[in-house]
Coordinates of C-alpha atoms in Angstrom, one line a residue:
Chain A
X157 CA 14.9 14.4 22.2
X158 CA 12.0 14.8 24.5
X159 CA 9.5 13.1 22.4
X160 CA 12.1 10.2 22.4
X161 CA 12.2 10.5 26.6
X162 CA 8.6 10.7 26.9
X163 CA 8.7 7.7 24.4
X164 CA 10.2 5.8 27.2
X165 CA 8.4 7.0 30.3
X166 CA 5.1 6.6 28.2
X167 CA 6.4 2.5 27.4
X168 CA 6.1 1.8 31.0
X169 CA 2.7 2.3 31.5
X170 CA 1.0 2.1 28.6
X171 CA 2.3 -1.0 27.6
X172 CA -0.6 -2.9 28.2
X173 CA -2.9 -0.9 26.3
X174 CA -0.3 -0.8 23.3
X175 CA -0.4 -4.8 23.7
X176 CA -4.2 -4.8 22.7
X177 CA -4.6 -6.9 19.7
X178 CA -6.5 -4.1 17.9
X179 CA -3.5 -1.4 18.5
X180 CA -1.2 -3.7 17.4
X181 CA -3.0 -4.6 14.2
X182 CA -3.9 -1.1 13.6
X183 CA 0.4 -0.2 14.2
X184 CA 1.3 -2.9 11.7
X185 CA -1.2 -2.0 8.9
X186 CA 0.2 1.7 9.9
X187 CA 3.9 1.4 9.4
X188 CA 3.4 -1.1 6.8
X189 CA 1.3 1.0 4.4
X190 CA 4.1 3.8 5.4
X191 CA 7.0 1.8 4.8
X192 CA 6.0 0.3 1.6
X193 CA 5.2 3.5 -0.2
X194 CA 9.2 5.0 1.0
X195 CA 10.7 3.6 -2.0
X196 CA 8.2 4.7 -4.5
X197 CA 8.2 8.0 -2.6
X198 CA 11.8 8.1 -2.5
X199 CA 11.7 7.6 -6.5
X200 CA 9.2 10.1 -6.8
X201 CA 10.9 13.1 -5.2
X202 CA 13.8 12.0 -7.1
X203 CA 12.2 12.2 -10.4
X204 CA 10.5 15.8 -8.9
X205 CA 14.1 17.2 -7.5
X206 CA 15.6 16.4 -11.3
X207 CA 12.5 18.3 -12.9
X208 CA 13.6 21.3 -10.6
X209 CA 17.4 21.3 -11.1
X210 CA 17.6 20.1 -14.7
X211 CA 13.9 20.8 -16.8
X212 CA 13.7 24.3 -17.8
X213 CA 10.8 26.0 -17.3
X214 CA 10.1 26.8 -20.8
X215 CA 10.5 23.3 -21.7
X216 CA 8.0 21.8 -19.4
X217 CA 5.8 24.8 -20.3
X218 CA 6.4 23.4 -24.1
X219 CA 6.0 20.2 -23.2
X220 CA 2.8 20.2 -21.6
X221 CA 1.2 23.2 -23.0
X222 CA -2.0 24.7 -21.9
X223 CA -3.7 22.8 -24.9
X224 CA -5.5 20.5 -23.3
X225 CA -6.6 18.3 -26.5
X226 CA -3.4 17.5 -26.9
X227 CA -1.4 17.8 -23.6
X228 CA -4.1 15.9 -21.7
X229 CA -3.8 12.6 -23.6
X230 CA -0.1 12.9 -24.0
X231 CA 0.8 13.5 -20.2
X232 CA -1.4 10.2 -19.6
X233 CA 0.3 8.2 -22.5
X234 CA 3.7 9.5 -20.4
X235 CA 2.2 8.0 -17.1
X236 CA 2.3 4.9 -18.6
X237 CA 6.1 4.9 -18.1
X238 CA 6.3 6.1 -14.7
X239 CA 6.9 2.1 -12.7
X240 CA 5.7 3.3 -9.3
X241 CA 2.4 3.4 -7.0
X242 CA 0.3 6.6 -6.5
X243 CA 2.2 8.1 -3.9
X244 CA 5.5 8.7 -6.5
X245 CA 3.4 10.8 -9.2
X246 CA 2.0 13.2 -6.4
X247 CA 4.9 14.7 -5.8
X248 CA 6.1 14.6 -9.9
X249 CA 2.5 16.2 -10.3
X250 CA 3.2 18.6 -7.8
X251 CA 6.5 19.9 -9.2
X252 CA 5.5 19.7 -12.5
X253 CA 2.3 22.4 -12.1
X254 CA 4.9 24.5 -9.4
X255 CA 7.2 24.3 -12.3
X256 CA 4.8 25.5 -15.4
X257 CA 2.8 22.4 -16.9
X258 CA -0.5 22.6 -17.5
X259 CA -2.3 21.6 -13.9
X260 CA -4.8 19.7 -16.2
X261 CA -1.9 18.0 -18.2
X262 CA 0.0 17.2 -14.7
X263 CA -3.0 15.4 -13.3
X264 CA -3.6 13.6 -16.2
X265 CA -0.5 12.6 -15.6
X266 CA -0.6 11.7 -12.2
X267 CA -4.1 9.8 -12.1
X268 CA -2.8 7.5 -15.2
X269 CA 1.0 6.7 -13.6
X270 CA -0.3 4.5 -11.1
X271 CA -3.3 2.1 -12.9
X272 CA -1.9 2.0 -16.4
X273 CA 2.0 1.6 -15.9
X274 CA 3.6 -2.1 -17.0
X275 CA 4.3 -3.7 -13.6
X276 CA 1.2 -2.9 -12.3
X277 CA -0.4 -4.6 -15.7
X278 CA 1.3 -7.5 -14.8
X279 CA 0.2 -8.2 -11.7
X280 CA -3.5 -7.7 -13.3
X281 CA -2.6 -10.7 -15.0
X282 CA -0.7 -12.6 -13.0
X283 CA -3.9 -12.2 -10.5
X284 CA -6.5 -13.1 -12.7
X285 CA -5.3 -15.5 -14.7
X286 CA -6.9 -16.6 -18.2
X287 CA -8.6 -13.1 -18.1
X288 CA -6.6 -10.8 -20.0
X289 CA -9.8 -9.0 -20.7
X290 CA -9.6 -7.8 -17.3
X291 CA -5.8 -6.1 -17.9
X292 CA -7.4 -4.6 -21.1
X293 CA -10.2 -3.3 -19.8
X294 CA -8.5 -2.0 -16.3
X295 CA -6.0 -0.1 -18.6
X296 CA -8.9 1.1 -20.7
X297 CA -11.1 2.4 -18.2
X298 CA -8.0 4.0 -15.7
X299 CA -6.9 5.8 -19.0
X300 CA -10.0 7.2 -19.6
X301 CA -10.8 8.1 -16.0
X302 CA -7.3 10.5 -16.5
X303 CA -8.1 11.8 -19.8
X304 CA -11.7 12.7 -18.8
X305 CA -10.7 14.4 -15.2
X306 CA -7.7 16.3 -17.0
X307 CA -10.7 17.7 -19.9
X308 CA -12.8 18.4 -16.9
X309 CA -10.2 20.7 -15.0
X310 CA -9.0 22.6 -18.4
X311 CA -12.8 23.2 -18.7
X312 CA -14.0 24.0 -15.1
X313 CA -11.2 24.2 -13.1
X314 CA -9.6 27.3 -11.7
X315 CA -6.2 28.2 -10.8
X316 CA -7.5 30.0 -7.6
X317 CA -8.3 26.9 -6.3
X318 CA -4.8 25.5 -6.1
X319 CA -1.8 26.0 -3.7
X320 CA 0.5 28.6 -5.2
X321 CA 3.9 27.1 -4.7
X322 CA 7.1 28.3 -5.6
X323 CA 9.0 26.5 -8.2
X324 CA 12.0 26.2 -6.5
X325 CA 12.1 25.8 -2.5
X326 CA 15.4 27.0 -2.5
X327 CA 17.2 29.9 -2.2
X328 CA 18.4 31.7 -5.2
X329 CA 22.1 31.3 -6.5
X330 CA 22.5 27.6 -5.8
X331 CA 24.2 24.8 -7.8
X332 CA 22.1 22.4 -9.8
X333 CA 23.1 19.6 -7.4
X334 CA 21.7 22.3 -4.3
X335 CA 18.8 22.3 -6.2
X336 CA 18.2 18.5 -6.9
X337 CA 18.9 18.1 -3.1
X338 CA 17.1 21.2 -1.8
X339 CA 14.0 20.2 -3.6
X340 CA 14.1 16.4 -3.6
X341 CA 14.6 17.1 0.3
X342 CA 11.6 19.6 0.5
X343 CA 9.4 17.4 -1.4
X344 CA 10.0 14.1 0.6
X345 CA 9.2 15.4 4.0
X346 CA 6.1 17.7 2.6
X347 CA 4.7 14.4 0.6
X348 CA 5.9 12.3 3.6
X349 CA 4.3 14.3 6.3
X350 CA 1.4 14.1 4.3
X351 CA 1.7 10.3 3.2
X352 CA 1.6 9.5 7.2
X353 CA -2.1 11.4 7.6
X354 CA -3.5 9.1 5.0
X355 CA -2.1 6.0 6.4
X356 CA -3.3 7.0 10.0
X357 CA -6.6 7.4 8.5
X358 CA -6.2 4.1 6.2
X359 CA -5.1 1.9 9.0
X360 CA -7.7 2.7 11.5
X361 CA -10.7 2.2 8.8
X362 CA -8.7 -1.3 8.1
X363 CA -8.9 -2.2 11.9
X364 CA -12.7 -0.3 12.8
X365 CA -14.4 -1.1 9.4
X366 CA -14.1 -5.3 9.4
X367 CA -13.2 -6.3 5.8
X368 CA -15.9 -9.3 5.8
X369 CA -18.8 -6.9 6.9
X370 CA -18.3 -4.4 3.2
X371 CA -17.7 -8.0 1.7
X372 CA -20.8 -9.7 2.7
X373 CA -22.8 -7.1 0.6
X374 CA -22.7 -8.8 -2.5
X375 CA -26.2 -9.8 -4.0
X376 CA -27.4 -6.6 -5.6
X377 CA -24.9 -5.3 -8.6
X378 CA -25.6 -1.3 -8.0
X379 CA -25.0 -2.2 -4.1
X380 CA -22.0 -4.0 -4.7
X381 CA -20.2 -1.4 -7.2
X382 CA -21.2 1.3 -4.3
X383 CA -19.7 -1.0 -1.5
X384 CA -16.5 -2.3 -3.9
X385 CA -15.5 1.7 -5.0
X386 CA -15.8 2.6 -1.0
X387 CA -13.9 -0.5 0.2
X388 CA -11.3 0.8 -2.5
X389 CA -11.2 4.6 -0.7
X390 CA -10.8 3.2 3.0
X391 CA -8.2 0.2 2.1
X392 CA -5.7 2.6 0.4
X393 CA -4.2 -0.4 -0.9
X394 CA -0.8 0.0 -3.4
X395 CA -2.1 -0.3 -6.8
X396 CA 0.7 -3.0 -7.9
X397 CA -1.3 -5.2 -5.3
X398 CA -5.0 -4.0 -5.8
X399 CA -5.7 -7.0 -8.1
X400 CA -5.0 -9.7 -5.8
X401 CA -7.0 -8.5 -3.3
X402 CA -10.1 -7.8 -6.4
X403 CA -9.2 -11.6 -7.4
X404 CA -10.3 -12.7 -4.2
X405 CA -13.3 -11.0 -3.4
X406 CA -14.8 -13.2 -6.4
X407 CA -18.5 -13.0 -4.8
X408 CA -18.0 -10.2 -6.8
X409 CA -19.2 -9.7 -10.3
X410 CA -16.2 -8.8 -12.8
X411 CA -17.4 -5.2 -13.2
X412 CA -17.9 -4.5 -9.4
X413 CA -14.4 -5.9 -9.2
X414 CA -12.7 -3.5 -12.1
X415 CA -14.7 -0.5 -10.3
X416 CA -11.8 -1.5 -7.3
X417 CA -9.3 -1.6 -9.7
X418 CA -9.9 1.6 -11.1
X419 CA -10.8 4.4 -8.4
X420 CA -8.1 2.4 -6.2
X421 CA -5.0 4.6 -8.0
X422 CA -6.9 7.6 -8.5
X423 CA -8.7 8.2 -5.2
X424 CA -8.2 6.6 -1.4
X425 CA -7.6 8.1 1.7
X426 CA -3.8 8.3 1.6
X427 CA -4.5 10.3 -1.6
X428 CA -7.0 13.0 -0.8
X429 CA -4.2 13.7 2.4
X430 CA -1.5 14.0 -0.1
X431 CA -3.5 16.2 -2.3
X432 CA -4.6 17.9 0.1
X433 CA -1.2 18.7 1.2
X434 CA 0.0 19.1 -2.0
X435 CA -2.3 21.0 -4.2
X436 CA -4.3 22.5 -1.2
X437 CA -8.0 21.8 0.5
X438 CA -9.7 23.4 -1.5
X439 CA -8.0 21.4 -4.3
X440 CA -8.9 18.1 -2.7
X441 CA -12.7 18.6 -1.7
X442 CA -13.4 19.1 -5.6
X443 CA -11.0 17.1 -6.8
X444 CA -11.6 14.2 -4.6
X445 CA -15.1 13.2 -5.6
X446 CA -14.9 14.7 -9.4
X447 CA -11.9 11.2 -9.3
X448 CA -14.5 8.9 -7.4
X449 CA -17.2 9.3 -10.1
X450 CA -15.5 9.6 -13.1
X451 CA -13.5 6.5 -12.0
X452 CA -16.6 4.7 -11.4
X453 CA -18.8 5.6 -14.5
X454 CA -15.8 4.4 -16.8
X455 CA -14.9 1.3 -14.9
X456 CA -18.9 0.7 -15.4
X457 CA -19.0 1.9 -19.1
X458 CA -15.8 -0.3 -20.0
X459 CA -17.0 -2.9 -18.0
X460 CA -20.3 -3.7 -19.6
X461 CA -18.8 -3.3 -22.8
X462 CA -15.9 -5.8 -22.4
X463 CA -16.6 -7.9 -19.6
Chain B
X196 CA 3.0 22.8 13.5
X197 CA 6.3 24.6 13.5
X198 CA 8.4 24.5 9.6
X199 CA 11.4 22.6 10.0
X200 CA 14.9 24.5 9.4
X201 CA 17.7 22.9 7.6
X202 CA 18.9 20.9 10.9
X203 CA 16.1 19.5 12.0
X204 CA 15.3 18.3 8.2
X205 CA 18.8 17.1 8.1
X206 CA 18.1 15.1 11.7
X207 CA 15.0 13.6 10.3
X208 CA 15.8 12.0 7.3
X209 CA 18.5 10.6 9.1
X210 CA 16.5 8.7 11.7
X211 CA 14.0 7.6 8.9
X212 CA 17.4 6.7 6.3
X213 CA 18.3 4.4 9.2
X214 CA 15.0 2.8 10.0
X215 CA 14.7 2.1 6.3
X216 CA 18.0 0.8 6.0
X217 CA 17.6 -1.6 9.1
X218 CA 14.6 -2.9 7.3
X219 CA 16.3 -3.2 4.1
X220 CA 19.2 -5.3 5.6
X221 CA 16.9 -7.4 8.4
X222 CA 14.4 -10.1 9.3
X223 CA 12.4 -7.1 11.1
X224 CA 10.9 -5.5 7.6
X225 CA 9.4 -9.1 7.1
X226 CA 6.0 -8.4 9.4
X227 CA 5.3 -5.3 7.3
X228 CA 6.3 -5.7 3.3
X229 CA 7.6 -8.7 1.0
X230 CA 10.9 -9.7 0.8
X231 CA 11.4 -8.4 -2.8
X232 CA 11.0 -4.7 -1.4
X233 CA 14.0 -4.8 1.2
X234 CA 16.5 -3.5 -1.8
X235 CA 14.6 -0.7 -2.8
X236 CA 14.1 0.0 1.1
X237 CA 18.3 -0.1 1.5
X238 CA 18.7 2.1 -1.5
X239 CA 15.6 4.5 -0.3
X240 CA 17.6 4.2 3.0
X241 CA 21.1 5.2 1.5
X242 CA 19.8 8.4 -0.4
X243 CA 17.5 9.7 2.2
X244 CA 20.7 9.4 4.3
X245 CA 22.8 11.3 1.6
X246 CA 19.9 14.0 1.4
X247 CA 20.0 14.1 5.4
X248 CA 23.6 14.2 5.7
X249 CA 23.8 16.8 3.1
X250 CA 21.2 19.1 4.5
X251 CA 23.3 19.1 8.1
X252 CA 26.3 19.9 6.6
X253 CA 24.4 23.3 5.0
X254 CA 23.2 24.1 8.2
X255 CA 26.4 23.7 10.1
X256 CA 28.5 25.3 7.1
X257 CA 26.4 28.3 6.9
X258 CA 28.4 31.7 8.0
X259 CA 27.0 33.1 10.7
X260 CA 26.6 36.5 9.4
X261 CA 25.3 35.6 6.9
X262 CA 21.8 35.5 8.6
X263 CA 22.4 38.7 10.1
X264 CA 23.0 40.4 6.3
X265 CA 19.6 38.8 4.9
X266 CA 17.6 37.5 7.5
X267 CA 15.6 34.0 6.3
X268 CA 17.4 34.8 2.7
X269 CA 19.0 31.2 2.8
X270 CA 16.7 29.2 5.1
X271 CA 14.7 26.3 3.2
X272 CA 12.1 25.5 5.8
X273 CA 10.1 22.4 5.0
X274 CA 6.5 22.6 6.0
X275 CA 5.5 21.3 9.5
X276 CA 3.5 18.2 8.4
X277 CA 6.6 17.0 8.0
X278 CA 7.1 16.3 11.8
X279 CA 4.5 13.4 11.0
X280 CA 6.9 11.6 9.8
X281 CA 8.2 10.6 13.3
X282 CA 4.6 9.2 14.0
X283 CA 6.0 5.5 12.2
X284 CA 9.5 5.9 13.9
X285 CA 7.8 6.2 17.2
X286 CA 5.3 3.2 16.9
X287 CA 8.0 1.0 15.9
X288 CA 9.6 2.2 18.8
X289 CA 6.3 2.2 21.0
X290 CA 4.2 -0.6 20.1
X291 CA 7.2 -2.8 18.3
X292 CA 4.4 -4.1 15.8
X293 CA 4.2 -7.8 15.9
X294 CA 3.2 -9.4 12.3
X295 CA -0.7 -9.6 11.9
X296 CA -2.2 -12.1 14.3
X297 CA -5.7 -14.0 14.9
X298 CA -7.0 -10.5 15.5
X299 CA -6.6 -9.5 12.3
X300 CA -7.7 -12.8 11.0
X301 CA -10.9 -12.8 12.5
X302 CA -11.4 -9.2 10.6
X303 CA -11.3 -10.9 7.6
X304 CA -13.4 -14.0 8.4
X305 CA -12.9 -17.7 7.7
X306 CA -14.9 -17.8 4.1
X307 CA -12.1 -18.6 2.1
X308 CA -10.7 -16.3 -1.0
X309 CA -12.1 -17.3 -4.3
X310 CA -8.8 -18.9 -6.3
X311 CA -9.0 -20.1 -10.0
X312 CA -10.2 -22.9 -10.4
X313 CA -6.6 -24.3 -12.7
X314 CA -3.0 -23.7 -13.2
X315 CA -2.1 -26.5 -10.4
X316 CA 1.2 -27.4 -10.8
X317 CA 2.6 -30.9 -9.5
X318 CA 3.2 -31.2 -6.2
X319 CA 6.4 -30.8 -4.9
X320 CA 8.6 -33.9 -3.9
X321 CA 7.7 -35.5 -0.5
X322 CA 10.3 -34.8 2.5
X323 CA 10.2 -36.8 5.1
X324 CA 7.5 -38.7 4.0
X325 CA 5.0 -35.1 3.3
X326 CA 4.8 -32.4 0.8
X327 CA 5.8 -28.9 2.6
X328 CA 2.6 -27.2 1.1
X329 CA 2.1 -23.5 2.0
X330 CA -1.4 -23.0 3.6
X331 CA -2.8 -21.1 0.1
X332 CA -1.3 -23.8 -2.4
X333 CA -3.6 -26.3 0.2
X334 CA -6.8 -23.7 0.7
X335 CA -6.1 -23.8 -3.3
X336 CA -5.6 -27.2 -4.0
X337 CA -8.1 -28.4 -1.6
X338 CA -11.4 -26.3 -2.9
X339 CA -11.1 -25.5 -6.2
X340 CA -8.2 -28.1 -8.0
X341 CA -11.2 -30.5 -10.1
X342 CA -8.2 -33.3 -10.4
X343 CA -8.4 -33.2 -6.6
X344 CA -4.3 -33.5 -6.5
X345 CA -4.2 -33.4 -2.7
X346 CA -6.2 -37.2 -2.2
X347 CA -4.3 -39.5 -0.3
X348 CA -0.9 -37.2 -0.2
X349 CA 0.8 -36.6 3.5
X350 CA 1.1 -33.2 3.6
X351 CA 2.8 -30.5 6.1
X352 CA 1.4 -26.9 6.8
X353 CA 2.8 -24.9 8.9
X354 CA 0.2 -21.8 10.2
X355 CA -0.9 -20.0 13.2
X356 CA -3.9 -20.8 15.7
X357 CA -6.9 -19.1 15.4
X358 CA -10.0 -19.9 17.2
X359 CA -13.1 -21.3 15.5
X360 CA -16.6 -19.3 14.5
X361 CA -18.3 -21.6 16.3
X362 CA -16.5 -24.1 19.2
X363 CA -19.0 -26.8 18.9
X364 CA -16.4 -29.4 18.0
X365 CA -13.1 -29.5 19.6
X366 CA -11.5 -28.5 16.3
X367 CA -9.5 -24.9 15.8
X368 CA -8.4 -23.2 12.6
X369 CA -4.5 -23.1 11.5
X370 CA -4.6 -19.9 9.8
X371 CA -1.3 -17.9 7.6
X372 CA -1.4 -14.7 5.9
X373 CA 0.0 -14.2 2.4
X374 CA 0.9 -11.3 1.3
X375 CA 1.8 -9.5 -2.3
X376 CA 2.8 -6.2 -1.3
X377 CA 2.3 -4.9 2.5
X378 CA 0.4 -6.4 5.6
X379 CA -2.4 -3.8 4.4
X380 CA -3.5 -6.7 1.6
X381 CA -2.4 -9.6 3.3
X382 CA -5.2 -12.2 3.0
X383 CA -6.0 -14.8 5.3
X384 CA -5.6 -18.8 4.2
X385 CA -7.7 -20.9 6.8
X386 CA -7.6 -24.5 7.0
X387 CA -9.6 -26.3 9.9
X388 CA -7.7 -28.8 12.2
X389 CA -9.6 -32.1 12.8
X390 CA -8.0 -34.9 15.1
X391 CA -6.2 -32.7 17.5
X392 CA -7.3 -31.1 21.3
X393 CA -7.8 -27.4 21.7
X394 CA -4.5 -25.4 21.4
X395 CA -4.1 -21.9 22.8
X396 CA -4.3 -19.1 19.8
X397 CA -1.8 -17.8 18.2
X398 CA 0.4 -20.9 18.5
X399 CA 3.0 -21.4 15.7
X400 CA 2.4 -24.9 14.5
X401 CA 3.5 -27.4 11.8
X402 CA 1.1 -30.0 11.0
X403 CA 1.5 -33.2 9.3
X404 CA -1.8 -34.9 7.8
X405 CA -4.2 -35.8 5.4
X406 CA -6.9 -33.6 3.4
X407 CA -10.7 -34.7 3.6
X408 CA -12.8 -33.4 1.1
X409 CA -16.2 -31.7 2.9
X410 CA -19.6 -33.3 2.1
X411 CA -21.6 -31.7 -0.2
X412 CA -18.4 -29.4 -1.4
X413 CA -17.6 -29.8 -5.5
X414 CA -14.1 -29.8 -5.9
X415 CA -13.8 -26.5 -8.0
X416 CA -16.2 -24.6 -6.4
X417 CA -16.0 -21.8 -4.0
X418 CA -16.7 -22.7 -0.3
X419 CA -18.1 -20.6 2.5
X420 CA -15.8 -22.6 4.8
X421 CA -11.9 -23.2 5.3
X422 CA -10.9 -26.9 4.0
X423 CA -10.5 -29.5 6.1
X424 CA -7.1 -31.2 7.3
X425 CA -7.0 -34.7 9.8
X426 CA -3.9 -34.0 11.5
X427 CA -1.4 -37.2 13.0
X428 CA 1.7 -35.4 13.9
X429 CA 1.2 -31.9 15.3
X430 CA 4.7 -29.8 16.3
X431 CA 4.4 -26.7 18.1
X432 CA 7.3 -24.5 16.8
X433 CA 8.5 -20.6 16.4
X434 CA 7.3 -18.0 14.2
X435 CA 9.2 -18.5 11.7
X436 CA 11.3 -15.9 10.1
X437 CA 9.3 -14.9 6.9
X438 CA 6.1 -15.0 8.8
X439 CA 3.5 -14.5 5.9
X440 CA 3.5 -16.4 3.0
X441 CA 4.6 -14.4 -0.2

C-alpha cells in the first residue's frame, strides 16, 4: 500500500526522467524479458509442485540414482522432453535435488531442457534455413555441454557447496493438493524474485552495452567466439529465440554463431541470479563459469567437426 | 528483506495473476512479447490467481490458537526475494513502457541483419494499386532476393522514423522492429526514405513507393546499409496496434 502511494507521489516528479528514451528502453526490455519467462515459469513450478505432492522420494532417489554413468546421460535424454525455456527447469532442478536426485543428474537435467528440447529445435531450423547441420550440431554440442558438467560435479563437486533446502516447504500433515499448492506457490515467488534480479541485470547491459559495438568485432575467429559467448551471458535471450538473433549476426562465422547458441541456455545473467537463488552463491560462482567453458569448448569441438 | 507470510504471498500473486491476465486478454502485452504468448499468459494468469486465492484463504482460515499452541508450526514463509516481484508491476505502473523506439534502434545500428539469400515467396496481391510488404520481407527482398522480385512493384511499408547516421542528404530512415519472442530480441529492419522532406522521429508512417537497387550492391549480398525506397505518397498515421512485426 505505501509503495503503491509513493508510486504516485513519485509519478509527479519524476516523470520526466522516467520519459528518457534510455529508461524507457531499459523498462520495456525489463518487463518484457520478465513477462515472457511467466508462462514457462508458471509451467515450471507446476511441474516442481507435482514432484513434491505426487513423486515419492524413493522413486526419484531410484530414478536418478547417484550413479552418474548412468543417471547423468539419462536425466539429459529426459530434458529433451521438457518444451520450456531455462527459467522452467530451475526450479524442476531445484525440487528435484531438495527432493533426493542426484544434484549431478538434476543439472544434467536442467542445462539439457532448454537447448535440446523439440520446439526450440525447430526454431533452429526455421532460423537457418537449408542448414540442418546447424540444428544437429546445436543439439550435439548442448547435449554434451550437460553430460560433461553433470560428470564434472559427480567427480568434483560437493554437497557443502549447495543450499540445503527442505523437501517440502510446507507444514507437515497437509493434503496432497496443500502440497502441490504450498510448493508450486513457494517455488514461483522464490524463482520469481530471483528471475527479476537477472532481468534487472539483463536489461541494463541491453541498454549500456550497445548491441552494434560487441557486433562490430568480427574479423578475428578466437575474438569473435570470446565476443559471441559474452554477448550470449549479457543478452539473456529465451533460448526458443536465440537462433534468430545467431541468424542475423551473419558477419559471424558458423561456429562463433553455434558458441551463442549453446552457452545461451546454460549460462546468462538471468541464470547465475536464479542459481544463485536457488542452489546458493557459493553454488553459482563455481557453477557459473565451469557452464561458460564447457559450453564453449564443445560448441568449438562440434563445430569444427560438423560445420 | 523480510519472508513473506501466507497473506502477503496470497496478495502478490494476485496483483501479478491480474497483470498477466490483462496482458493475456489485451493490445497492451503487444509492446513486450508476440501475440502467440498471450494464451499461455491468460492461463499463467488464471493459476497464479487460483495459487493466490488459495493461499488467502489459508491465511484467513487459520484458527487463531492455533499459533499460540505451536508457534510458526504452520506458517509457509516464502523467502524475501520474492518482494522483487513487484519491481515489473511497479514499472508498468511507473514508467508505462512504450514499445521500443528510435532509441533503441540506433543501439542496434542501421547495417542490416544478414537474411538467406532464398525461400522468396511471391508477392502478395496488390491493394490499392501496392503490395502491403512488412519492412523485413522488403529489407529481405530488396538485398539479398538474386531474382530481384521487388523491380518495378508499388509497394507500401509502414515503419517508424528514425533519424539518419549521417544527415548529409535530406533523407531519414523508416525503421520497424520484428520480433520472435520478446522486445529483448527484437531486431531492427531499416529502409532509407528518398523523395520526401525531413519528418520529426518517431513518426508512425505508411509509405507508398518504389525500390532502387544501390550502386555497387549485388542483389544477394549482404549490405552495410539499409535499402533504399523513393517514396510518392507518404501518410502519417498511428502506431498501430501490433506495433512490431512478428
Amino acid at each position: 500500500m505505501l509503495a503503491l502511494l509513493a508510486a504516485v507521489v513519485a509519478q509527479s516528479w519524476a516523470a520526466t526522467a522516467l520519459d528518457h528514451p534510455a529508461v524507457q528502453t531499459w523498462a520495456t526490455i525489463f518487463v518484457s524479458i520478465t513477462v515472457q519467462a511467466l508462462p514457462f515459469l508458471a509451467l515450471g513450478v507446476t511441474v516442481s509442485g507435482a514432484i513434491a505432492a505426487f513423486v515419492p522420494s524413493s522413486l526419484i532417489a531410484r530414478l536418478l540414482p547417484d550413479r552418474p554413468l548412468v543417471a547423468v546421460p539419462a536425466a539429459g535424454v529426459a530434458g529433451a522432453v521438457f518444451p520450456g525455456c531455462e527459467c522452467g527447469s530451475v526450479p524442476v532442478a531445484g525440487r528435484l535435488t531438495a527432493n533426493g536426485a542426484a544434484p549431478a543428474a538434476a543439472f544434467a537435467f536442467m542445462l539439457a531442457a532448454p537447448a535440446i528440447n523439440p520446439v526450440v529445435l525447430v526454431a533452429t531450423a526455421v532460423a537457418f534455413p537449408g542448414r540442418p547441420d546447424m540444428v544437429v550440431a546445436r543439439l550435439l554440442a548442448s547435449f554434451a555441454t550437460a553430460v560433461a558438467v553433470g560428470f564434472l560435479w559427480a567427480r568434483f563437486g560437493r554437497r557443502e557447496w549447495l543450499l540445503q533446502r527442505r523437501p517440502h516447504p510446507v507444514a507437515a500433515g497437509s493434503t496432497r493438493w496443500e502440497v502441490f499448492a504450498g510448493t508450486a506457490r513457494h517455488d514461483f515467488l522464490h524463482a520469481g524474485g530471483w528471475l527479476v534480479v537477472g532481468s534487472l541485470a539483463a536489461a541494463t547491459l541491453q541498454v549500456v552495452v550497445p548491441r552494434s559495438i560487441m557486433t562490430s568485432i568480427s574479423e578475428t575467429e578466437w575474438l569473435a567466439v570470446v565476443v559471441l559467448a559474452t554477448l550470449a551471458v549479457v543478452l539473456a535471450i529465451c533460448s526458443e529465440a536465440d537462433a534468430f538473433v545467431a541468424a542475423s549476426l551473419s558477419q559471424f562465422s558458423l561456429t562463433a554463431r553455434l558458441v551463442f547458441l549453446v552457452v545461451g541456455p546454460v549460462v546468462d545473467i538471468k541464470l547465475i541470479a536464479l542459481h544463485a537463488g536457488i542452489f546458493g552463491r557459493s553454488f553459482a560462482i563455481r557453477f557459473a563459469p565451469l557452464t561458460f567453458v564447457t559450453a564453449v569448448v564443445s560448441a568449438l569441438g562440434v563445430g569444427w567437426w560438423l560445420l | 528483506m523480510r519472508a513473506l507470510d501466507e497473506r502477503a504471498q496470497g496478495i502478490l500473486l494476485l496483483a501479478i495473476a491480474a497483470v498477466s491476465i490483462r496482458l493475456g486478454l489485451t493490445d497492451a502485452a503487444l509492446a513486450f512479447v508476440k501475440p502467440g504468448l498471450q494464451p499461455a499468459l491468460l492461463g499463467t494468469g488464471i493459476g497464479l490467481a487460483v495459487l493466490g486465492a488459495h493461499g488467502l484463504r489459508r491465511a484467513y482460515r487459520r484458527p487463531p490458537e492455533a499459533d499460540v499452541a505451536h508457534p510458526g508450526a504452520h506458517h509457509d514463509h516464502a523467502p524475501g526475494v520474492a518482494w522483487m516481484l513487484a519491481i515489473p508491476l511497479l514499472t508498468l505502473l511507473l514508467v508505462a513502457p512504450a514499445p521500443l523506439g528510435s532509441f533503441a534502434a540506433a543501439r542496434q545500428g542501421s547495417t542490416p541483419p544478414a537474411m538467406s539469400p532464398a525461400g522468396f515467396a511471391e508477392l502478395p496481391e496488390p491493394r490499392d494499386g501496392a503490395v502491403d510488404l512488412s519492412l523485413r520481407d522488403y529489407v529481405g527482398r530488396a538485398l539479398f532476393d538474386p531474382a530481384t522480385s521487388l523491380d518495378g512493384v508499388r509497394v507500401r511499408l509502414i515503419g517508424f522514423v528514425t533519424p539518419p547516421e549521417d544527415d548529409a542528404d535530406g533523407s531519414y530512415l523508416l525503421t520497424r522492429f520484428a520480433v520472435n519472442c520478446c522486445a529483448a530480441d527484437a531486431l531492427a529492419f531499416t529502409v532509407e526514405v528518398l523523395g520526401d522532406e525531413a519528418r520529426p522521429t518517431e513518426t508512425w508512417l505508411e509509405i507508398e513507393g518504389r525500390w532502387q537497387p544501390r550502386d555497387g550492391h549485388e542483389p544477394g549480398t549482404a549490405s552495410a546499409e539499409p535499402p533504399l525506397l523513393i517514396a510518392d505518397r507518404i501518410t502519417p498515421i498511428d502506431q498501430p496496434g501490433e506495433p512490431y512485426e512478428y
